[in-house]
């Protein structure tokens, strides 16, 4: 047994912000740490019907492994705000821009070929097309409106003059859109039984479901970095500057 010093009243978002490797435990237990990141650990566990003691133990074990395992997971909390928005654009946004159209083609193809025998695929096709279109427009708003405001905020802090622009309103809109994207992913996961390939599924079917599962994991990291690290810091910086 690894001893645990984690306070169960802390929010899941804070716990992942402090040690990003803890996200692996939450992923495996299907505890929402991005959109649902503001819930205390106790409540998040109750919502999923999980024993708090067992979750605390798993988190402590993840912490103990963190030295070797966390290297691959970026410590967003240690980054400056400009560095973090650059990182989000270059990794998560770049990934989505290439992956959303590719997966969209696969989803459409699988729905057209196998929708008759697997009617849930037709529903996934419908959910996916709305989700992908919303997400493309969401990223454009972040890149063209919110992220430039955040870079300006940080430059002002360093003494460079810039127009003060409020980040609070766009952040509220982005958080709402994250929730909608999370709901769509959850719906697709439920429809497919956790993105599990059905008996005898062809390669494209398997690759498409695997792609959706990976997309869900990437979105959790992406939204966590924005909701729990970037946005609160940007709001705090704006308040300090005003
Ligand atoms: Fe984003
Ligand atoms: Fe976002």
JSON list of C-alpha atoms and ligand atoms in Angstrom, two decimals:
[
{"chain": "A", "resi": 1, "resn": "UNK", "atom": "CA", "xyz": [0.00, 0.00, 0.00]},
{"chain": "A", "resi": 2, "resn": "UNK", "atom": "CA", "xyz": [1.26, 3.46, -0.92]},
{"chain": "A", "resi": 3, "resn": "UNK", "atom": "CA", "xyz": [0.35, 6.10, 1.65]},
{"chain": "A", "resi": 4, "resn": "UNK", "atom": "CA", "xyz": [-1.93, 8.84, 0.39]},
{"chain": "A", "resi": 5, "resn": "UNK", "atom": "CA", "xyz": [-2.00, 12.49, 1.42]},
{"chain": "A", "resi": 6, "resn": "UNK", "atom": "CA", "xyz": [-4.66, 13.58, -1.04]},
{"chain": "A", "resi": 7, "resn": "UNK", "atom": "CA", "xyz": [-7.47, 15.61, 0.49]},
{"chain": "A", "resi": 8, "resn": "UNK", "atom": "CA", "xyz": [-10.74, 14.12, -0.91]},
{"chain": "A", "resi": 9, "resn": "UNK", "atom": "CA", "xyz": [-12.56, 17.46, -0.73]},
{"chain": "A", "resi": 10, "resn": "UNK", "atom": "CA", "xyz": [-10.26, 18.93, -3.42]},
{"chain": "A", "resi": 11, "resn": "UNK", "atom": "CA", "xyz": [-11.67, 19.15, -6.95]},
{"chain": "A", "resi": 12, "resn": "UNK", "atom": "CA", "xyz": [-10.69, 16.59, -9.58]},
{"chain": "A", "resi": 13, "resn": "UNK", "atom": "CA", "xyz": [-9.54, 19.45, -11.85]},
{"chain": "A", "resi": 14, "resn": "UNK", "atom": "CA", "xyz": [-7.10, 20.68, -9.16]},
{"chain": "A", "resi": 15, "resn": "UNK", "atom": "CA", "xyz": [-5.79, 17.18, -8.56]},
{"chain": "A", "resi": 16, "resn": "UNK", "atom": "CA", "xyz": [-4.96, 16.71, -12.27]},
{"chain": "A", "resi": 17, "resn": "UNK", "atom": "CA", "xyz": [-3.55, 20.24, -12.54]},
{"chain": "A", "resi": 18, "resn": "UNK", "atom": "CA", "xyz": [-1.16, 19.45, -9.67]},
{"chain": "A", "resi": 19, "resn": "UNK", "atom": "CA", "xyz": [-0.10, 16.01, -11.05]},
{"chain": "A", "resi": 20, "resn": "UNK", "atom": "CA", "xyz": [-1.12, 15.50, -14.71]},
{"chain": "A", "resi": 21, "resn": "UNK", "atom": "CA", "xyz": [-0.40, 11.73, -14.51]},
{"chain": "A", "resi": 22, "resn": "UNK", "atom": "CA", "xyz": [-3.46, 11.39, -12.23]},
{"chain": "A", "resi": 23, "resn": "UNK", "atom": "CA", "xyz": [-5.56, 11.89, -15.38]},
{"chain": "A", "resi": 24, "resn": "UNK", "atom": "CA", "xyz": [-4.75, 8.26, -16.27]},
{"chain": "A", "resi": 25, "resn": "UNK", "atom": "CA", "xyz": [-6.55, 7.03, -13.15]},
{"chain": "A", "resi": 26, "resn": "UNK", "atom": "CA", "xyz": [-9.56, 9.22, -13.90]},
{"chain": "A", "resi": 27, "resn": "UNK", "atom": "CA", "xyz": [-9.58, 8.05, -17.54]},
{"chain": "A", "resi": 28, "resn": "UNK", "atom": "CA", "xyz": [-9.61, 4.41, -16.48]},
{"chain": "A", "resi": 29, "resn": "UNK", "atom": "CA", "xyz": [-12.41, 5.00, -13.94]},
{"chain": "A", "resi": 30, "resn": "UNK", "atom": "CA", "xyz": [-14.35, 7.21, -16.37]},
{"chain": "A", "resi": 31, "resn": "UNK", "atom": "CA", "xyz": [-14.33, 10.11, -13.91]},
{"chain": "A", "resi": 32, "resn": "UNK", "atom": "CA", "xyz": [-14.80, 13.38, -15.80]},
{"chain": "A", "resi": 33, "resn": "UNK", "atom": "CA", "xyz": [-11.87, 15.64, -14.81]},
{"chain": "A", "resi": 34, "resn": "UNK", "atom": "CA", "xyz": [-12.23, 18.24, -17.59]},
{"chain": "A", "resi": 35, "resn": "UNK", "atom": "CA", "xyz": [-15.79, 19.60, -17.93]},
{"chain": "A", "resi": 36, "resn": "UNK", "atom": "CA", "xyz": [-16.64, 18.07, -14.54]},
{"chain": "A", "resi": 37, "resn": "UNK", "atom": "CA", "xyz": [-13.31, 19.26, -13.08]},
{"chain": "A", "resi": 38, "resn": "UNK", "atom": "CA", "xyz": [-14.94, 21.62, -10.58]},
{"chain": "A", "resi": 39, "resn": "UNK", "atom": "CA", "xyz": [-16.50, 18.75, -8.59]},
{"chain": "A", "resi": 40, "resn": "UNK", "atom": "CA", "xyz": [-14.80, 17.68, -5.33]},
{"chain": "A", "resi": 41, "resn": "UNK", "atom": "CA", "xyz": [-13.29, 14.19, -5.57]},
{"chain": "A", "resi": 42, "resn": "UNK", "atom": "CA", "xyz": [-15.85, 12.86, -3.07]},
{"chain": "A", "resi": 43, "resn": "UNK", "atom": "CA", "xyz": [-18.76, 14.00, -5.26]},
{"chain": "A", "resi": 44, "resn": "UNK", "atom": "CA", "xyz": [-17.15, 12.86, -8.51]},
{"chain": "A", "resi": 45, "resn": "UNK", "atom": "CA", "xyz": [-16.66, 9.37, -7.01]},
{"chain": "A", "resi": 46, "resn": "UNK", "atom": "CA", "xyz": [-20.20, 9.25, -5.63]},
{"chain": "A", "resi": 47, "resn": "UNK", "atom": "CA", "xyz": [-21.52, 10.17, -9.07]},
{"chain": "A", "resi": 48, "resn": "UNK", "atom": "CA", "xyz": [-19.74, 7.16, -10.61]},
{"chain": "A", "resi": 49, "resn": "UNK", "atom": "CA", "xyz": [-20.53, 4.85, -7.66]},
{"chain": "A", "resi": 50, "resn": "UNK", "atom": "CA", "xyz": [-16.82, 4.49, -6.76]},
{"chain": "A", "resi": 51, "resn": "UNK", "atom": "CA", "xyz": [-15.32, 3.81, -3.33]},
{"chain": "A", "resi": 52, "resn": "UNK", "atom": "CA", "xyz": [-13.38, 6.92, -2.33]},
{"chain": "A", "resi": 53, "resn": "UNK", "atom": "CA", "xyz": [-10.72, 4.89, -0.46]},
{"chain": "A", "resi": 54, "resn": "UNK", "atom": "CA", "xyz": [-9.95, 2.79, -3.52]},
{"chain": "A", "resi": 55, "resn": "UNK", "atom": "CA", "xyz": [-9.72, 5.88, -5.75]},
{"chain": "A", "resi": 56, "resn": "UNK", "atom": "CA", "xyz": [-7.40, 7.63, -3.29]},
{"chain": "A", "resi": 57, "resn": "UNK", "atom": "CA", "xyz": [-5.21, 4.54, -3.28]},
{"chain": "A", "resi": 58, "resn": "UNK", "atom": "CA", "xyz": [-5.05, 4.45, -7.09]},
{"chain": "A", "resi": 59, "resn": "UNK", "atom": "CA", "xyz": [-4.19, 8.17, -7.18]},
{"chain": "A", "resi": 60, "resn": "UNK", "atom": "CA", "xyz": [-1.43, 7.65, -4.62]},
{"chain": "A", "resi": 61, "resn": "UNK", "atom": "CA", "xyz": [-0.02, 4.81, -6.72]},
{"chain": "A", "resi": 62, "resn": "UNK", "atom": "CA", "xyz": [-0.14, 7.02, -9.82]},
{"chain": "A", "resi": 63, "resn": "UNK", "atom": "CA", "xyz": [1.76, 9.70, -7.86]},
{"chain": "A", "resi": 64, "resn": "UNK", "atom": "CA", "xyz": [4.35, 7.14, -6.83]},
{"chain": "A", "resi": 65, "resn": "UNK", "atom": "CA", "xyz": [4.84, 6.12, -10.48]},
{"chain": "A", "resi": 66, "resn": "UNK", "atom": "CA", "xyz": [4.79, 9.73, -11.65]},
{"chain": "A", "resi": 67, "resn": "UNK", "atom": "CA", "xyz": [8.54, 10.20, -11.79]},
{"chain": "A", "resi": 68, "resn": "UNK", "atom": "CA", "xyz": [8.96, 7.71, -14.61]},
{"chain": "A", "resi": 69, "resn": "UNK", "atom": "CA", "xyz": [5.46, 7.88, -16.14]},
{"chain": "A", "resi": 70, "resn": "UNK", "atom": "CA", "xyz": [4.66, 11.60, -16.16]},
{"chain": "A", "resi": 71, "resn": "UNK", "atom": "CA", "xyz": [7.42, 12.56, -18.57]},
{"chain": "A", "resi": 72, "resn": "UNK", "atom": "CA", "xyz": [5.11, 11.99, -21.55]},
{"chain": "A", "resi": 73, "resn": "UNK", "atom": "CA", "xyz": [2.37, 14.13, -20.00]},
{"chain": "A", "resi": 74, "resn": "UNK", "atom": "CA", "xyz": [2.87, 17.87, -20.27]},
{"chain": "A", "resi": 75, "resn": "UNK", "atom": "CA", "xyz": [2.84, 19.86, -17.03]},
{"chain": "A", "resi": 76, "resn": "UNK", "atom": "CA", "xyz": [0.54, 22.65, -18.22]},
{"chain": "A", "resi": 77, "resn": "UNK", "atom": "CA", "xyz": [0.55, 24.32, -14.80]},
{"chain": "A", "resi": 78, "resn": "UNK", "atom": "CA", "xyz": [4.28, 25.01, -15.07]},
{"chain": "A", "resi": 79, "resn": "UNK", "atom": "CA", "xyz": [3.90, 26.90, -18.39]},
{"chain": "A", "resi": 80, "resn": "UNK", "atom": "CA", "xyz": [3.45, 30.61, -19.00]},
{"chain": "A", "resi": 81, "resn": "UNK", "atom": "CA", "xyz": [0.11, 31.53, -20.59]},
{"chain": "A", "resi": 82, "resn": "UNK", "atom": "CA", "xyz": [1.54, 32.33, -24.04]},
{"chain": "A", "resi": 83, "resn": "UNK", "atom": "CA", "xyz": [3.55, 29.12, -23.94]},
{"chain": "A", "resi": 84, "resn": "UNK", "atom": "CA", "xyz": [0.41, 27.19, -22.98]},
{"chain": "A", "resi": 85, "resn": "UNK", "atom": "CA", "xyz": [-1.81, 28.62, -25.74]},
{"chain": "A", "resi": 86, "resn": "UNK", "atom": "CA", "xyz": [0.99, 27.93, -28.26]},
{"chain": "A", "resi": 87, "resn": "UNK", "atom": "CA", "xyz": [1.21, 24.36, -26.95]},
{"chain": "A", "resi": 88, "resn": "UNK", "atom": "CA", "xyz": [-2.58, 23.86, -27.17]},
{"chain": "A", "resi": 89, "resn": "UNK", "atom": "CA", "xyz": [-2.65, 25.14, -30.76]},
{"chain": "A", "resi": 90, "resn": "UNK", "atom": "CA", "xyz": [0.37, 23.15, -31.88]},
{"chain": "A", "resi": 91, "resn": "UNK", "atom": "CA", "xyz": [-0.71, 19.86, -30.31]},
{"chain": "A", "resi": 92, "resn": "UNK", "atom": "CA", "xyz": [-4.45, 19.51, -29.59]},
{"chain": "A", "resi": 93, "resn": "UNK", "atom": "CA", "xyz": [-5.76, 21.91, -32.26]},
{"chain": "A", "resi": 94, "resn": "UNK", "atom": "CA", "xyz": [-3.36, 20.61, -34.92]},
{"chain": "A", "resi": 95, "resn": "UNK", "atom": "CA", "xyz": [-4.38, 17.04, -34.07]},
{"chain": "A", "resi": 96, "resn": "UNK", "atom": "CA", "xyz": [-8.11, 17.87, -34.30]},
{"chain": "A", "resi": 97, "resn": "UNK", "atom": "CA", "xyz": [-7.72, 19.74, -37.58]},
{"chain": "A", "resi": 98, "resn": "UNK", "atom": "CA", "xyz": [-6.23, 16.70, -39.26]},
{"chain": "A", "resi": 99, "resn": "UNK", "atom": "CA", "xyz": [-8.16, 14.02, -37.34]},
{"chain": "A", "resi": 100, "resn": "UNK", "atom": "CA", "xyz": [-11.72, 15.42, -37.48]},
{"chain": "A", "resi": 101, "resn": "UNK", "atom": "CA", "xyz": [-12.05, 15.25, -41.31]},
{"chain": "A", "resi": 102, "resn": "UNK", "atom": "CA", "xyz": [-10.26, 11.86, -41.51]},
{"chain": "A", "resi": 103, "resn": "UNK", "atom": "CA", "xyz": [-12.49, 10.31, -38.82]},
{"chain": "A", "resi": 104, "resn": "UNK", "atom": "CA", "xyz": [-15.54, 11.99, -40.35]},
{"chain": "A", "resi": 105, "resn": "UNK", "atom": "CA", "xyz": [-14.93, 10.17, -43.63]},
{"chain": "A", "resi": 106, "resn": "UNK", "atom": "CA", "xyz": [-14.53, 6.85, -41.80]},
{"chain": "A", "resi": 107, "resn": "UNK", "atom": "CA", "xyz": [-17.67, 7.38, -39.70]},
{"chain": "A", "resi": 108, "resn": "UNK", "atom": "CA", "xyz": [-19.72, 8.18, -42.82]},
{"chain": "A", "resi": 109, "resn": "UNK", "atom": "CA", "xyz": [-18.34, 5.17, -44.68]},
{"chain": "A", "resi": 110, "resn": "UNK", "atom": "CA", "xyz": [-18.95, 2.72, -41.80]},
{"chain": "A", "resi": 111, "resn": "UNK", "atom": "CA", "xyz": [-22.48, 4.11, -41.24]},
{"chain": "A", "resi": 112, "resn": "UNK", "atom": "CA", "xyz": [-23.28, 3.73, -44.95]},
{"chain": "A", "resi": 113, "resn": "UNK", "atom": "CA", "xyz": [-21.91, 0.18, -45.20]},
{"chain": "A", "resi": 114, "resn": "UNK", "atom": "CA", "xyz": [-22.82, -1.26, -41.77]},
{"chain": "A", "resi": 115, "resn": "UNK", "atom": "CA", "xyz": [-25.66, 1.01, -40.57]},
{"chain": "A", "resi": 116, "resn": "UNK", "atom": "CA", "xyz": [-28.31, -1.51, -41.53]},
{"chain": "A", "resi": 117, "resn": "UNK", "atom": "CA", "xyz": [-26.91, -4.22, -39.24]},
{"chain": "A", "resi": 118, "resn": "UNK", "atom": "CA", "xyz": [-25.66, -1.77, -36.59]},
{"chain": "A", "resi": 119, "resn": "UNK", "atom": "CA", "xyz": [-28.27, 1.03, -36.44]},
{"chain": "A", "resi": 120, "resn": "UNK", "atom": "CA", "xyz": [-26.40, 2.74, -33.56]},
{"chain": "A", "resi": 121, "resn": "UNK", "atom": "CA", "xyz": [-23.73, 3.62, -36.20]},
{"chain": "A", "resi": 122, "resn": "UNK", "atom": "CA", "xyz": [-26.31, 5.83, -37.96]},
{"chain": "A", "resi": 123, "resn": "UNK", "atom": "CA", "xyz": [-26.84, 7.69, -34.68]},
{"chain": "A", "resi": 124, "resn": "UNK", "atom": "CA", "xyz": [-23.06, 8.07, -34.20]},
{"chain": "A", "resi": 125, "resn": "UNK", "atom": "CA", "xyz": [-22.84, 9.49, -37.71]},
{"chain": "A", "resi": 126, "resn": "UNK", "atom": "CA", "xyz": [-25.46, 12.13, -36.81]},
{"chain": "A", "resi": 127, "resn": "UNK", "atom": "CA", "xyz": [-23.84, 13.05, -33.47]},
{"chain": "A", "resi": 128, "resn": "UNK", "atom": "CA", "xyz": [-20.34, 13.13, -34.99]},
{"chain": "A", "resi": 129, "resn": "UNK", "atom": "CA", "xyz": [-21.13, 15.52, -37.83]},
{"chain": "A", "resi": 130, "resn": "UNK", "atom": "CA", "xyz": [-22.64, 18.11, -35.44]},
{"chain": "A", "resi": 131, "resn": "UNK", "atom": "CA", "xyz": [-19.78, 17.60, -32.95]},
{"chain": "A", "resi": 132, "resn": "UNK", "atom": "CA", "xyz": [-17.04, 18.03, -35.58]},
{"chain": "A", "resi": 133, "resn": "UNK", "atom": "CA", "xyz": [-18.58, 21.17, -37.10]},
{"chain": "A", "resi": 134, "resn": "UNK", "atom": "CA", "xyz": [-19.06, 22.76, -33.65]},
{"chain": "A", "resi": 135, "resn": "UNK", "atom": "CA", "xyz": [-15.52, 21.88, -32.64]},
{"chain": "A", "resi": 136, "resn": "UNK", "atom": "CA", "xyz": [-13.97, 23.41, -35.77]},
{"chain": "A", "resi": 137, "resn": "UNK", "atom": "CA", "xyz": [-15.83, 26.66, -35.12]},
{"chain": "A", "resi": 138, "resn": "UNK", "atom": "CA", "xyz": [-14.92, 26.49, -31.41]},
{"chain": "A", "resi": 139, "resn": "UNK", "atom": "CA", "xyz": [-11.18, 26.22, -32.20]},
{"chain": "A", "resi": 140, "resn": "UNK", "atom": "CA", "xyz": [-11.45, 29.11, -34.64]},
{"chain": "A", "resi": 141, "resn": "UNK", "atom": "CA", "xyz": [-12.97, 31.30, -31.89]},
{"chain": "A", "resi": 142, "resn": "UNK", "atom": "CA", "xyz": [-10.19, 30.34, -29.50]},
{"chain": "A", "resi": 143, "resn": "UNK", "atom": "CA", "xyz": [-7.46, 31.00, -32.06]},
{"chain": "A", "resi": 144, "resn": "UNK", "atom": "CA", "xyz": [-8.87, 34.23, -33.43]},
{"chain": "A", "resi": 145, "resn": "UNK", "atom": "CA", "xyz": [-10.46, 35.82, -30.36]},
{"chain": "A", "resi": 146, "resn": "UNK", "atom": "CA", "xyz": [-9.64, 34.32, -26.97]},
{"chain": "A", "resi": 147, "resn": "UNK", "atom": "CA", "xyz": [-6.03, 33.18, -27.36]},
{"chain": "A", "resi": 148, "resn": "UNK", "atom": "CA", "xyz": [-4.82, 36.52, -28.82]},
{"chain": "A", "resi": 149, "resn": "UNK", "atom": "CA", "xyz": [-6.50, 38.27, -25.84]},
{"chain": "A", "resi": 150, "resn": "UNK", "atom": "CA", "xyz": [-4.65, 35.94, -23.46]},
{"chain": "A", "resi": 151, "resn": "UNK", "atom": "CA", "xyz": [-1.31, 36.60, -25.18]},
{"chain": "A", "resi": 152, "resn": "UNK", "atom": "CA", "xyz": [-2.00, 40.36, -24.89]},
{"chain": "A", "resi": 153, "resn": "UNK", "atom": "CA", "xyz": [-2.80, 40.02, -21.21]},
{"chain": "A", "resi": 154, "resn": "UNK", "atom": "CA", "xyz": [0.56, 38.39, -20.56]},
{"chain": "A", "resi": 155, "resn": "UNK", "atom": "CA", "xyz": [2.43, 40.97, -22.65]},
{"chain": "A", "resi": 156, "resn": "UNK", "atom": "CA", "xyz": [0.83, 43.79, -20.70]},
{"chain": "A", "resi": 157, "resn": "UNK", "atom": "CA", "xyz": [2.11, 42.14, -17.56]},
{"chain": "A", "resi": 158, "resn": "UNK", "atom": "CA", "xyz": [5.59, 42.33, -19.02]},
{"chain": "A", "resi": 159, "resn": "UNK", "atom": "CA", "xyz": [5.16, 46.07, -19.67]},
{"chain": "A", "resi": 160, "resn": "UNK", "atom": "CA", "xyz": [4.20, 46.07, -23.37]},
{"chain": "A", "resi": 161, "resn": "UNK", "atom": "CA", "xyz": [1.19, 48.28, -24.07]},
{"chain": "A", "resi": 162, "resn": "UNK", "atom": "CA", "xyz": [-1.87, 46.63, -25.57]},
{"chain": "A", "resi": 163, "resn": "UNK", "atom": "CA", "xyz": [-5.61, 47.15, -25.70]},
{"chain": "A", "resi": 164, "resn": "UNK", "atom": "CA", "xyz": [-7.23, 45.69, -22.61]},
{"chain": "A", "resi": 165, "resn": "UNK", "atom": "CA", "xyz": [-9.84, 43.10, -23.67]},
{"chain": "A", "resi": 166, "resn": "UNK", "atom": "CA", "xyz": [-11.98, 41.14, -21.26]},
{"chain": "A", "resi": 167, "resn": "UNK", "atom": "CA", "xyz": [-11.48, 37.38, -21.35]},
{"chain": "A", "resi": 168, "resn": "UNK", "atom": "CA", "xyz": [-14.27, 36.51, -18.91]},
{"chain": "A", "resi": 169, "resn": "UNK", "atom": "CA", "xyz": [-17.11, 36.44, -21.44]},
{"chain": "A", "resi": 170, "resn": "UNK", "atom": "CA", "xyz": [-15.41, 34.42, -24.19]},
{"chain": "A", "resi": 171, "resn": "UNK", "atom": "CA", "xyz": [-14.22, 31.99, -21.49]},
{"chain": "A", "resi": 172, "resn": "UNK", "atom": "CA", "xyz": [-17.80, 31.41, -20.31]},
{"chain": "A", "resi": 173, "resn": "UNK", "atom": "CA", "xyz": [-18.82, 30.66, -23.92]},
{"chain": "A", "resi": 174, "resn": "UNK", "atom": "CA", "xyz": [-15.85, 28.30, -24.44]},
{"chain": "A", "resi": 175, "resn": "UNK", "atom": "CA", "xyz": [-16.63, 26.41, -21.22]},
{"chain": "A", "resi": 176, "resn": "UNK", "atom": "CA", "xyz": [-20.22, 25.95, -22.35]},
{"chain": "A", "resi": 177, "resn": "UNK", "atom": "CA", "xyz": [-19.02, 24.62, -25.71]},
{"chain": "A", "resi": 178, "resn": "UNK", "atom": "CA", "xyz": [-16.60, 22.23, -23.96]},
{"chain": "A", "resi": 179, "resn": "UNK", "atom": "CA", "xyz": [-19.55, 20.83, -22.05]},
{"chain": "A", "resi": 180, "resn": "UNK", "atom": "CA", "xyz": [-21.46, 20.30, -25.30]},
{"chain": "A", "resi": 181, "resn": "UNK", "atom": "CA", "xyz": [-18.47, 18.58, -26.94]},
{"chain": "A", "resi": 182, "resn": "UNK", "atom": "CA", "xyz": [-18.05, 16.39, -23.83]},
{"chain": "A", "resi": 183, "resn": "UNK", "atom": "CA", "xyz": [-21.75, 15.46, -23.96]},
{"chain": "A", "resi": 184, "resn": "UNK", "atom": "CA", "xyz": [-21.45, 14.48, -27.65]},
{"chain": "A", "resi": 185, "resn": "UNK", "atom": "CA", "xyz": [-18.41, 12.28, -26.93]},
{"chain": "A", "resi": 186, "resn": "UNK", "atom": "CA", "xyz": [-20.21, 10.68, -24.01]},
{"chain": "A", "resi": 187, "resn": "UNK", "atom": "CA", "xyz": [-23.22, 9.99, -26.24]},
{"chain": "A", "resi": 188, "resn": "UNK", "atom": "CA", "xyz": [-21.00, 8.37, -28.91]},
{"chain": "A", "resi": 189, "resn": "UNK", "atom": "CA", "xyz": [-19.27, 6.29, -26.24]},
{"chain": "A", "resi": 190, "resn": "UNK", "atom": "CA", "xyz": [-22.63, 5.10, -24.88]},
{"chain": "A", "resi": 191, "resn": "UNK", "atom": "CA", "xyz": [-23.97, 4.30, -28.37]},
{"chain": "A", "resi": 192, "resn": "UNK", "atom": "CA", "xyz": [-20.92, 2.15, -29.16]},
{"chain": "A", "resi": 193, "resn": "UNK", "atom": "CA", "xyz": [-20.59, 0.48, -25.73]},
{"chain": "A", "resi": 194, "resn": "UNK", "atom": "CA", "xyz": [-17.34, 2.34, -24.97]},
{"chain": "A", "resi": 195, "resn": "UNK", "atom": "CA", "xyz": [-16.09, 2.30, -28.59]},
{"chain": "A", "resi": 196, "resn": "UNK", "atom": "CA", "xyz": [-15.90, -1.49, -28.54]},
{"chain": "A", "resi": 197, "resn": "UNK", "atom": "CA", "xyz": [-15.87, -3.11, -32.02]},
{"chain": "A", "resi": 198, "resn": "UNK", "atom": "CA", "xyz": [-18.79, -5.53, -32.62]},
{"chain": "A", "resi": 199, "resn": "UNK", "atom": "CA", "xyz": [-18.16, -9.20, -33.49]},
{"chain": "A", "resi": 200, "resn": "UNK", "atom": "CA", "xyz": [-16.60, -9.56, -36.92]},
{"chain": "A", "resi": 201, "resn": "UNK", "atom": "CA", "xyz": [-16.10, -5.80, -37.46]},
{"chain": "A", "resi": 202, "resn": "UNK", "atom": "CA", "xyz": [-13.95, -4.94, -40.51]},
{"chain": "A", "resi": 203, "resn": "UNK", "atom": "CA", "xyz": [-10.66, -3.05, -40.23]},
{"chain": "A", "resi": 204, "resn": "UNK", "atom": "CA", "xyz": [-12.18, 0.34, -41.03]},
{"chain": "A", "resi": 205, "resn": "UNK", "atom": "CA", "xyz": [-14.88, -0.22, -38.39]},
{"chain": "A", "resi": 206, "resn": "UNK", "atom": "CA", "xyz": [-12.23, -1.09, -35.77]},
{"chain": "A", "resi": 207, "resn": "UNK", "atom": "CA", "xyz": [-9.92, 1.77, -36.79]},
{"chain": "A", "resi": 208, "resn": "UNK", "atom": "CA", "xyz": [-12.79, 4.25, -36.70]},
{"chain": "A", "resi": 209, "resn": "UNK", "atom": "CA", "xyz": [-13.83, 3.21, -33.16]},
{"chain": "A", "resi": 210, "resn": "UNK", "atom": "CA", "xyz": [-10.21, 3.27, -32.03]},
{"chain": "A", "resi": 211, "resn": "UNK", "atom": "CA", "xyz": [-9.88, 6.77, -33.55]},
{"chain": "A", "resi": 212, "resn": "UNK", "atom": "CA", "xyz": [-12.97, 7.94, -31.63]},
{"chain": "A", "resi": 213, "resn": "UNK", "atom": "CA", "xyz": [-11.61, 6.51, -28.37]},
{"chain": "A", "resi": 214, "resn": "UNK", "atom": "CA", "xyz": [-8.31, 8.31, -28.93]},
{"chain": "A", "resi": 215, "resn": "UNK", "atom": "CA", "xyz": [-10.16, 11.52, -29.81]},
{"chain": "A", "resi": 216, "resn": "UNK", "atom": "CA", "xyz": [-12.05, 11.28, -26.52]},
{"chain": "A", "resi": 217, "resn": "UNK", "atom": "CA", "xyz": [-8.82, 10.85, -24.52]},
{"chain": "A", "resi": 218, "resn": "UNK", "atom": "CA", "xyz": [-7.17, 13.77, -26.32]},
{"chain": "A", "resi": 219, "resn": "UNK", "atom": "CA", "xyz": [-10.21, 15.98, -25.74]},
{"chain": "A", "resi": 220, "resn": "UNK", "atom": "CA", "xyz": [-10.09, 15.22, -22.01]},
{"chain": "A", "resi": 221, "resn": "UNK", "atom": "CA", "xyz": [-6.47, 16.46, -21.85]},
{"chain": "A", "resi": 222, "resn": "UNK", "atom": "CA", "xyz": [-7.22, 19.42, -24.10]},
{"chain": "A", "resi": 223, "resn": "UNK", "atom": "CA", "xyz": [-10.30, 20.62, -22.18]},
{"chain": "A", "resi": 224, "resn": "UNK", "atom": "CA", "xyz": [-8.57, 20.03, -18.85]},
{"chain": "A", "resi": 225, "resn": "UNK", "atom": "CA", "xyz": [-5.68, 22.30, -19.88]},
{"chain": "A", "resi": 226, "resn": "UNK", "atom": "CA", "xyz": [-8.12, 25.01, -20.94]},
{"chain": "A", "resi": 227, "resn": "UNK", "atom": "CA", "xyz": [-10.82, 24.77, -18.23]},
{"chain": "A", "resi": 228, "resn": "UNK", "atom": "CA", "xyz": [-8.67, 24.01, -15.21]},
{"chain": "A", "resi": 229, "resn": "UNK", "atom": "CA", "xyz": [-5.33, 25.68, -15.99]},
{"chain": "A", "resi": 230, "resn": "UNK", "atom": "CA", "xyz": [-5.47, 28.30, -18.77]},
{"chain": "A", "resi": 231, "resn": "UNK", "atom": "CA", "xyz": [-8.85, 29.92, -18.11]},
{"chain": "A", "resi": 232, "resn": "UNK", "atom": "CA", "xyz": [-8.57, 30.43, -14.31]},
{"chain": "A", "resi": 233, "resn": "UNK", "atom": "CA", "xyz": [-5.05, 31.85, -14.77]},
{"chain": "A", "resi": 234, "resn": "UNK", "atom": "CA", "xyz": [-6.17, 34.21, -17.54]},
{"chain": "A", "resi": 235, "resn": "UNK", "atom": "CA", "xyz": [-9.07, 35.48, -15.39]},
{"chain": "A", "resi": 236, "resn": "UNK", "atom": "CA", "xyz": [-6.74, 35.98, -12.44]},
{"chain": "A", "resi": 237, "resn": "UNK", "atom": "CA", "xyz": [-4.21, 37.85, -14.57]},
{"chain": "A", "resi": 238, "resn": "UNK", "atom": "CA", "xyz": [-6.92, 40.10, -15.98]},
{"chain": "A", "resi": 239, "resn": "UNK", "atom": "CA", "xyz": [-8.08, 40.95, -12.47]},
{"chain": "A", "resi": 240, "resn": "UNK", "atom": "CA", "xyz": [-4.49, 41.75, -11.42]},
{"chain": "A", "resi": 241, "resn": "UNK", "atom": "CA", "xyz": [-3.97, 43.98, -14.48]},
{"chain": "A", "resi": 242, "resn": "UNK", "atom": "CA", "xyz": [-7.20, 45.96, -14.02]},
{"chain": "B", "resi": 1, "resn": "LIG", "atom": "FE1", "xyz": [-8.88, 24.40, -27.58]},
{"chain": "B", "resi": 2, "resn": "LIG", "atom": "FE1", "xyz": [-11.60, 24.80, -26.09]}
]
